[in-house]
Amino acid sequence: MADMAKTILEKYQVRKSAKEKERFCSWLTETLHRAGYAPCVEEGRTCGVRCRNVVVGDPERAKVLLTAHYDTCAVLPFPNFITPRSLFWYVVYQGIVLLGFIVLLAGMSAVLRFLSAPAWVYRFFSHALLLVLLWWMLAGPANRHTANDNTSGVVTVLETALAMPEELRERVCFVFFDNEEKGTLGSAAFAKAHKAVRKSTPVLNFDCVGDGDSLQFIPSRKMRKDQKILLKAIEESYPQRGEKTVEVVRSMAIYPSDQMNFAYGVGICALRKSKIFGYYMNRIHTKRDTVLETENVELLCTGSVKLLQTLQEKEEIHAE
């Protein structure tokens, strides 16, 4: 497992441009072919953006989808600070980022007033600044460090596929989504192409699972309401190891990732904890995203195989 993570980190860590994605997808499909799978690349478009999702298995027949996005983001001067279980701190942080933008605009306005520039010049530069910031976030220079976001999720799903016993492979579909960093466009294209899956199939989405001791499963509201048996099976399947804890979050929580495009989506992430912020994630989208704890990957891989076995056993008992 450590060797697989090392290979991706050394050779395919940056997956942002079309060429980088193509190179990685070729290696990924070849690796899966050697393991006895028949992966395919599904192409679709969302908001005019071309998306190439790598699909391993039959999503229409699968009992569960295990997913991760393989694209990587632009490097930003500030981290994407996420507090899934604290709306207060999430709003505060977004407010700080917005305040920084306002201060930047105010500084530009002061300079233009000092130069006696007309009002239309200020409007032009303020709009241009906004467009530059949006471009930077979506299409700016690639972050060269993506250990947690989302090399960790890619390694987890790939390792789970390689470890899955042959008798269980028809029960699961593995999907590597494109363009999550542009607004979950790849998973939206997949959901559009597979409407039945979008409405009724559980989707476990691994996104940023490599940096933190608290592994949290954050289900959609519909999932919490309708899939209590599955959530119980998740709790039974994923082991606790030393300082590593696993929790299915039953209360209101928001984790912005690909699972949000599916009715029965579960976002899976690794979080740290502080007395001030509660559970949080930092470092991603910056050059500090260098931590990928293989123990997290091993725990999630073992648990995912166990989950499929548990679901099969429950189905057999129910059939009797």
Tab-separated table of C-alpha atoms in Angstrom:
chain	number	residue	atom	x	y	z
A	1	MET	CA	0.000	0.000	0.000
A	2	ALA	CA	2.800	2.395	0.839
A	3	ASP	CA	4.377	1.566	-2.532
A	4	MET	CA	1.199	2.545	-4.398
A	5	ALA	CA	0.986	5.851	-2.548
A	6	LYS	CA	4.679	6.470	-3.212
A	7	THR	CA	4.256	5.789	-6.937
A	8	ILE	CA	1.401	8.260	-7.293
A	9	LEU	CA	3.091	10.912	-5.145
A	10	GLU	CA	6.349	10.643	-7.076
A	11	LYS	CA	5.006	10.298	-10.627
A	12	TYR	CA	1.379	11.466	-10.769
A	13	GLN	CA	0.865	13.880	-7.890
A	14	VAL	CA	-0.133	16.776	-10.147
A	15	ARG	CA	-3.291	15.964	-12.123
A	16	LYS	CA	-4.587	19.335	-13.250
A	17	SER	CA	-3.930	19.851	-16.950
A	18	ALA	CA	-5.502	17.672	-19.638
A	19	LYS	CA	-2.115	16.109	-20.365
A	20	GLU	CA	-1.446	15.330	-16.690
A	21	LYS	CA	-4.880	13.793	-16.283
A	22	GLU	CA	-4.494	11.703	-19.432
A	23	ARG	CA	-1.147	10.392	-18.257
A	24	PHE	CA	-2.529	9.444	-14.852
A	25	CYS	CA	-5.687	7.843	-16.252
A	26	SER	CA	-3.605	5.697	-18.600
A	27	TRP	CA	-1.547	4.417	-15.668
A	28	LEU	CA	-4.664	3.924	-13.534
A	29	THR	CA	-6.573	1.914	-16.138
A	30	GLU	CA	-3.503	-0.184	-16.894
A	31	THR	CA	-3.070	-0.967	-13.182
A	32	LEU	CA	-6.704	-1.986	-12.874
A	33	HIS	CA	-6.548	-4.098	-16.055
A	34	ARG	CA	-3.655	-6.053	-14.566
A	35	ALA	CA	-5.813	-6.714	-11.490
A	36	GLY	CA	-8.538	-8.303	-13.596
A	37	TYR	CA	-10.890	-5.325	-13.960
A	38	ALA	CA	-12.242	-3.793	-17.150
A	39	PRO	CA	-12.181	-0.037	-16.428
A	40	CYS	CA	-13.603	2.457	-18.882
A	41	VAL	CA	-13.442	6.209	-19.258
A	42	GLU	CA	-16.852	7.858	-19.431
A	43	GLU	CA	-16.919	11.267	-21.058
A	44	GLY	CA	-19.553	13.892	-20.376
A	45	ARG	CA	-20.061	17.624	-20.147
A	46	THR	CA	-21.351	19.841	-17.377
A	47	CYS	CA	-21.624	23.611	-17.802
A	48	GLY	CA	-19.751	23.150	-21.077
A	49	VAL	CA	-16.730	21.568	-19.325
A	50	ARG	CA	-15.458	18.212	-20.599
A	51	CYS	CA	-15.226	15.582	-17.868
A	52	ARG	CA	-13.542	12.176	-18.024
A	53	ASN	CA	-14.542	9.836	-15.199
A	54	VAL	CA	-12.815	6.473	-14.782
A	55	VAL	CA	-15.494	3.855	-14.021
A	56	VAL	CA	-14.617	0.386	-12.733
A	57	GLY	CA	-17.614	-1.954	-12.613
A	58	ASP	CA	-21.295	-1.639	-13.443
A	59	PRO	CA	-22.842	1.314	-11.575
A	60	GLU	CA	-26.377	0.197	-12.440
A	61	ARG	CA	-25.943	-3.195	-10.733
A	62	ALA	CA	-23.653	-2.196	-7.871
A	63	LYS	CA	-24.935	-2.176	-4.303
A	64	VAL	CA	-22.453	0.551	-3.341
A	65	LEU	CA	-20.247	3.051	-5.197
A	66	LEU	CA	-16.812	3.862	-3.772
A	67	THR	CA	-15.535	7.112	-5.258
A	68	ALA	CA	-12.804	9.758	-5.165
A	69	HIS	CA	-11.924	12.702	-7.377
A	70	TYR	CA	-8.574	12.440	-9.137
A	71	ASP	CA	-8.185	16.027	-10.389
A	72	THR	CA	-6.078	18.436	-8.354
A	73	CYS	CA	-6.373	22.128	-7.588
A	74	ALA	CA	-4.563	25.400	-8.111
A	75	VAL	CA	-2.168	26.519	-5.388
A	76	LEU	CA	-3.666	29.325	-3.293
A	77	PRO	CA	-2.062	31.832	-0.907
A	78	PHE	CA	-4.471	30.730	1.836
A	79	PRO	CA	-5.700	27.245	2.818
A	80	ASN	CA	-9.202	25.919	2.248
A	81	PHE	CA	-10.125	25.793	5.933
A	82	ILE	CA	-13.083	23.455	6.478
A	83	THR	CA	-15.109	22.849	9.642
A	84	PRO	CA	-17.830	20.379	8.566
A	85	ARG	CA	-19.535	20.304	11.969
A	86	SER	CA	-19.316	23.997	12.811
A	87	LEU	CA	-21.220	26.355	10.542
A	88	PHE	CA	-20.143	29.261	12.748
A	89	TRP	CA	-16.418	28.867	12.117
A	90	TYR	CA	-17.015	28.087	8.433
A	91	VAL	CA	-18.882	31.396	8.025
A	92	VAL	CA	-16.244	33.257	10.063
A	93	TYR	CA	-13.410	31.976	7.872
A	94	GLN	CA	-15.257	32.795	4.644
A	95	GLY	CA	-15.913	36.220	6.102
A	96	ILE	CA	-12.198	36.720	6.740
A	97	VAL	CA	-11.404	35.780	3.129
A	98	LEU	CA	-14.113	38.183	1.915
A	99	LEU	CA	-12.762	40.903	4.186
A	100	GLY	CA	-9.320	40.459	2.649
A	101	PHE	CA	-10.831	40.962	-0.799
A	102	ILE	CA	-12.674	44.092	0.379
A	103	VAL	CA	-9.459	45.501	1.878
A	104	LEU	CA	-7.703	44.857	-1.422
A	105	LEU	CA	-10.448	46.706	-3.311
A	106	ALA	CA	-10.353	49.564	-0.821
A	107	GLY	CA	-6.596	49.889	-1.240
A	108	MET	CA	-6.953	49.941	-5.013
A	109	SER	CA	-9.706	52.557	-4.725
A	110	ALA	CA	-7.488	54.763	-2.531
A	111	VAL	CA	-4.663	54.592	-5.047
A	112	LEU	CA	-6.980	55.485	-7.943
A	113	ARG	CA	-8.480	58.401	-6.015
A	114	PHE	CA	-4.980	59.647	-5.231
A	115	LEU	CA	-4.273	59.533	-8.974
A	116	SER	CA	-7.616	61.315	-9.670
A	117	ALA	CA	-8.769	58.438	-11.891
A	118	PRO	CA	-12.413	58.542	-13.105
A	119	ALA	CA	-15.023	56.188	-11.585
A	120	TRP	CA	-15.137	53.910	-14.651
A	121	VAL	CA	-11.457	53.065	-14.128
A	122	TYR	CA	-12.213	51.819	-10.602
A	123	ARG	CA	-15.156	49.734	-11.878
A	124	PHE	CA	-12.982	48.253	-14.605
A	125	PHE	CA	-10.131	47.280	-12.274
A	126	SER	CA	-12.445	45.950	-9.547
A	127	HIS	CA	-14.216	43.679	-12.054
A	128	ALA	CA	-10.892	42.642	-13.534
A	129	LEU	CA	-9.569	41.794	-10.056
A	130	LEU	CA	-12.617	39.645	-9.330
A	131	LEU	CA	-12.202	37.775	-12.623
A	132	VAL	CA	-8.492	37.232	-11.961
A	133	LEU	CA	-9.238	35.786	-8.514
A	134	LEU	CA	-11.901	33.465	-9.927
A	135	TRP	CA	-9.536	32.375	-12.704
A	136	TRP	CA	-6.769	31.757	-10.185
A	137	MET	CA	-8.972	29.512	-8.052
A	138	LEU	CA	-10.243	27.455	-11.001
A	139	ALA	CA	-7.418	27.525	-13.529
A	140	GLY	CA	-4.405	29.013	-11.795
A	141	PRO	CA	-0.963	27.431	-11.340
A	142	ALA	CA	-1.178	23.810	-10.221
A	143	ASN	CA	-0.533	22.938	-6.612
A	144	ARG	CA	2.508	20.649	-6.664
A	145	HIS	CA	1.551	19.168	-3.296
A	146	THR	CA	-1.682	17.145	-3.243
A	147	ALA	CA	-0.987	14.392	-0.720
A	148	ASN	CA	-4.271	14.871	1.123
A	149	ASP	CA	-6.394	16.537	-1.574
A	150	ASN	CA	-6.982	14.167	-3.128
A	151	THR	CA	-4.160	11.697	-3.655
A	152	SER	CA	-5.249	10.151	-0.361
A	153	GLY	CA	-8.742	9.419	-1.701
A	154	VAL	CA	-7.421	8.070	-5.003
A	155	VAL	CA	-5.016	5.714	-3.225
A	156	THR	CA	-7.788	4.545	-0.886
A	157	VAL	CA	-10.232	3.682	-3.671
A	158	LEU	CA	-7.544	2.092	-5.845
A	159	GLU	CA	-6.176	-0.016	-3.001
A	160	THR	CA	-9.697	-1.087	-2.056
A	161	ALA	CA	-10.335	-2.204	-5.634
A	162	LEU	CA	-7.107	-4.200	-5.683
A	163	ALA	CA	-7.925	-5.809	-2.319
A	164	MET	CA	-11.555	-6.613	-3.119
A	165	PRO	CA	-12.181	-10.401	-3.348
A	166	GLU	CA	-13.353	-11.476	-6.789
A	167	GLU	CA	-16.647	-12.806	-5.437
A	168	LEU	CA	-17.550	-9.298	-4.215
A	169	ARG	CA	-16.438	-7.263	-7.220
A	170	GLU	CA	-19.798	-7.361	-8.991
A	171	ARG	CA	-21.425	-5.810	-5.929
A	172	VAL	CA	-19.366	-2.619	-6.025
A	173	CYS	CA	-18.458	0.039	-8.580
A	174	PHE	CA	-15.390	2.240	-8.201
A	175	VAL	CA	-15.459	5.690	-9.791
A	176	PHE	CA	-12.642	8.232	-10.067
A	177	PHE	CA	-14.271	11.602	-10.735
A	178	ASP	CA	-12.851	14.419	-12.813
A	179	ASN	CA	-13.221	18.173	-12.150
A	180	GLU	CA	-14.294	18.167	-8.511
A	181	GLU	CA	-12.089	21.210	-8.027
A	182	LYS	CA	-14.142	23.118	-10.624
A	183	GLY	CA	-17.372	22.607	-8.706
A	184	THR	CA	-17.997	18.818	-8.631
A	185	LEU	CA	-18.582	18.868	-12.380
A	186	GLY	CA	-17.327	15.330	-13.025
A	187	SER	CA	-19.672	13.722	-10.521
A	188	ALA	CA	-22.510	15.900	-11.800
A	189	ALA	CA	-21.897	14.554	-15.318
A	190	PHE	CA	-21.838	10.996	-13.949
A	191	ALA	CA	-25.062	11.542	-11.979
A	192	LYS	CA	-26.719	12.932	-15.098
A	193	ALA	CA	-25.722	9.840	-17.088
A	194	HIS	CA	-26.810	7.429	-14.332
A	195	LYS	CA	-30.088	8.814	-12.995
A	196	ALA	CA	-31.069	5.642	-11.107
A	197	VAL	CA	-27.719	5.651	-9.313
A	198	ARG	CA	-28.121	9.314	-8.427
A	199	LYS	CA	-31.504	8.629	-6.840
A	200	SER	CA	-31.045	5.319	-5.053
A	201	THR	CA	-27.462	3.925	-4.791
A	202	PRO	CA	-25.295	4.651	-1.747
A	203	VAL	CA	-22.132	6.546	-2.697
A	204	LEU	CA	-19.157	6.551	-0.324
A	205	ASN	CA	-16.861	9.362	-1.424
A	206	PHE	CA	-13.286	9.513	-0.102
A	207	ASP	CA	-11.972	13.068	-0.206
A	208	CYS	CA	-9.014	14.235	1.906
A	209	VAL	CA	-8.646	11.159	4.114
A	210	GLY	CA	-4.879	11.318	4.588
A	211	ASP	CA	-4.243	14.000	7.246
A	212	GLY	CA	-5.970	13.604	10.603
A	213	ASP	CA	-6.801	11.038	13.268
A	214	SER	CA	-10.597	11.368	13.186
A	215	LEU	CA	-12.057	9.584	10.147
A	216	GLN	CA	-15.591	10.868	9.742
A	217	PHE	CA	-18.438	9.618	7.564
A	218	ILE	CA	-20.834	12.479	6.831
A	219	PRO	CA	-24.087	11.186	5.284
A	220	SER	CA	-26.700	13.205	3.473
A	221	ARG	CA	-29.945	13.981	5.267
A	222	LYS	CA	-31.772	11.425	3.132
A	223	MET	CA	-29.091	8.855	3.906
A	224	ARG	CA	-29.507	9.426	7.653
A	225	LYS	CA	-33.253	9.023	7.316
A	226	ASP	CA	-33.574	6.055	4.922
A	227	GLN	CA	-30.357	4.030	5.241
A	228	LYS	CA	-29.991	3.407	8.972
A	229	ILE	CA	-29.092	-0.250	8.385
A	230	LEU	CA	-26.262	0.730	6.035
A	231	LEU	CA	-24.967	3.360	8.464
A	232	LYS	CA	-24.965	0.723	11.190
A	233	ALA	CA	-23.027	-1.614	8.868
A	234	ILE	CA	-20.469	1.159	8.307
A	235	GLU	CA	-20.010	1.555	12.047
A	236	GLU	CA	-19.498	-2.201	12.379
A	237	SER	CA	-17.096	-2.514	9.438
A	238	TYR	CA	-14.501	0.211	9.887
A	239	PRO	CA	-12.140	-0.543	12.786
A	240	GLN	CA	-10.787	1.825	15.422
A	241	ARG	CA	-6.989	1.692	15.642
A	242	GLY	CA	-5.067	3.297	18.461
A	243	GLU	CA	-5.462	7.040	18.088
A	244	LYS	CA	-7.437	6.598	14.867
A	245	THR	CA	-11.173	6.941	15.445
A	246	VAL	CA	-14.073	6.362	13.069
A	247	GLU	CA	-17.410	8.144	13.423
A	248	VAL	CA	-20.636	8.200	11.448
A	249	VAL	CA	-21.920	11.737	11.975
A	250	ARG	CA	-25.627	11.583	12.811
A	251	SER	CA	-26.081	15.307	13.390
A	252	MET	CA	-26.184	18.092	10.841
A	253	ALA	CA	-22.843	18.506	9.045
A	254	ILE	CA	-21.748	19.787	5.654
A	255	TYR	CA	-18.804	18.470	3.669
A	256	PRO	CA	-18.599	20.007	0.171
A	257	SER	CA	-17.561	17.268	-2.246
A	258	ASP	CA	-18.814	14.914	-4.960
A	259	GLN	CA	-21.204	12.910	-2.771
A	260	MET	CA	-23.510	15.943	-2.696
A	261	ASN	CA	-24.635	15.107	-6.245
A	262	PHE	CA	-26.235	11.867	-5.019
A	263	ALA	CA	-29.293	11.357	-2.822
A	264	TYR	CA	-27.551	8.733	-0.698
A	265	GLY	CA	-24.090	10.251	-0.573
A	266	VAL	CA	-21.582	9.932	2.266
A	267	GLY	CA	-18.562	12.217	2.399
A	268	ILE	CA	-15.544	10.640	4.099
A	269	CYS	CA	-12.673	12.776	5.368
A	270	ALA	CA	-9.926	12.882	7.992
A	271	LEU	CA	-10.137	15.729	10.481
A	272	ARG	CA	-8.086	17.205	13.274
A	273	LYS	CA	-9.620	18.559	16.467
A	274	SER	CA	-8.983	21.677	18.499
A	275	LYS	CA	-10.689	23.148	21.545
A	276	ILE	CA	-11.523	26.300	19.611
A	277	PHE	CA	-12.646	25.100	16.172
A	278	GLY	CA	-13.779	21.588	16.968
A	279	TYR	CA	-13.158	19.256	14.031
A	280	TYR	CA	-11.341	20.956	11.173
A	281	MET	CA	-9.229	20.488	8.043
A	282	ASN	CA	-6.448	22.810	6.930
A	283	ARG	CA	-3.377	22.810	4.647
A	284	ILE	CA	-5.224	21.739	1.490
A	285	HIS	CA	-4.883	23.947	-1.609
A	286	THR	CA	-1.472	25.084	-0.399
A	287	LYS	CA	2.123	23.873	-0.601
A	288	ARG	CA	1.695	22.490	2.937
A	289	ASP	CA	-0.523	19.654	1.671
A	290	THR	CA	2.192	17.039	2.123
A	291	VAL	CA	0.711	14.574	4.649
A	292	LEU	CA	-0.691	11.204	3.586
A	293	GLU	CA	-0.927	8.808	6.500
A	294	THR	CA	-0.950	5.301	5.038
A	295	GLU	CA	-2.492	4.015	8.265
A	296	ASN	CA	-5.653	5.941	7.349
A	297	VAL	CA	-5.660	4.338	3.911
A	298	GLU	CA	-5.164	0.854	5.331
A	299	LEU	CA	-7.984	1.323	7.849
A	300	LEU	CA	-10.408	2.569	5.201
A	301	CYS	CA	-9.399	-0.104	2.695
A	302	THR	CA	-9.876	-2.895	5.252
A	303	GLY	CA	-13.184	-1.407	6.340
A	304	SER	CA	-14.520	-1.044	2.800
A	305	VAL	CA	-13.866	-4.697	2.006
A	306	LYS	CA	-15.477	-5.663	5.313
A	307	LEU	CA	-18.481	-3.469	4.525
A	308	LEU	CA	-19.139	-5.305	1.260
A	309	GLN	CA	-18.822	-8.626	3.074
A	310	THR	CA	-21.200	-7.441	5.810
A	311	LEU	CA	-23.799	-6.261	3.306
A	312	GLN	CA	-23.627	-9.565	1.444
A	313	GLU	CA	-24.072	-11.513	4.687
A	314	LYS	CA	-27.065	-9.399	5.710
A	315	GLU	CA	-28.614	-9.872	2.268
A	316	GLU	CA	-28.153	-13.654	2.445
A	317	ILE	CA	-29.703	-13.802	5.916
A	318	HIS	CA	-32.635	-11.714	4.728
A	319	ALA	CA	-33.101	-13.999	1.700
A	320	GLU	CA	-33.371	-17.051	3.991
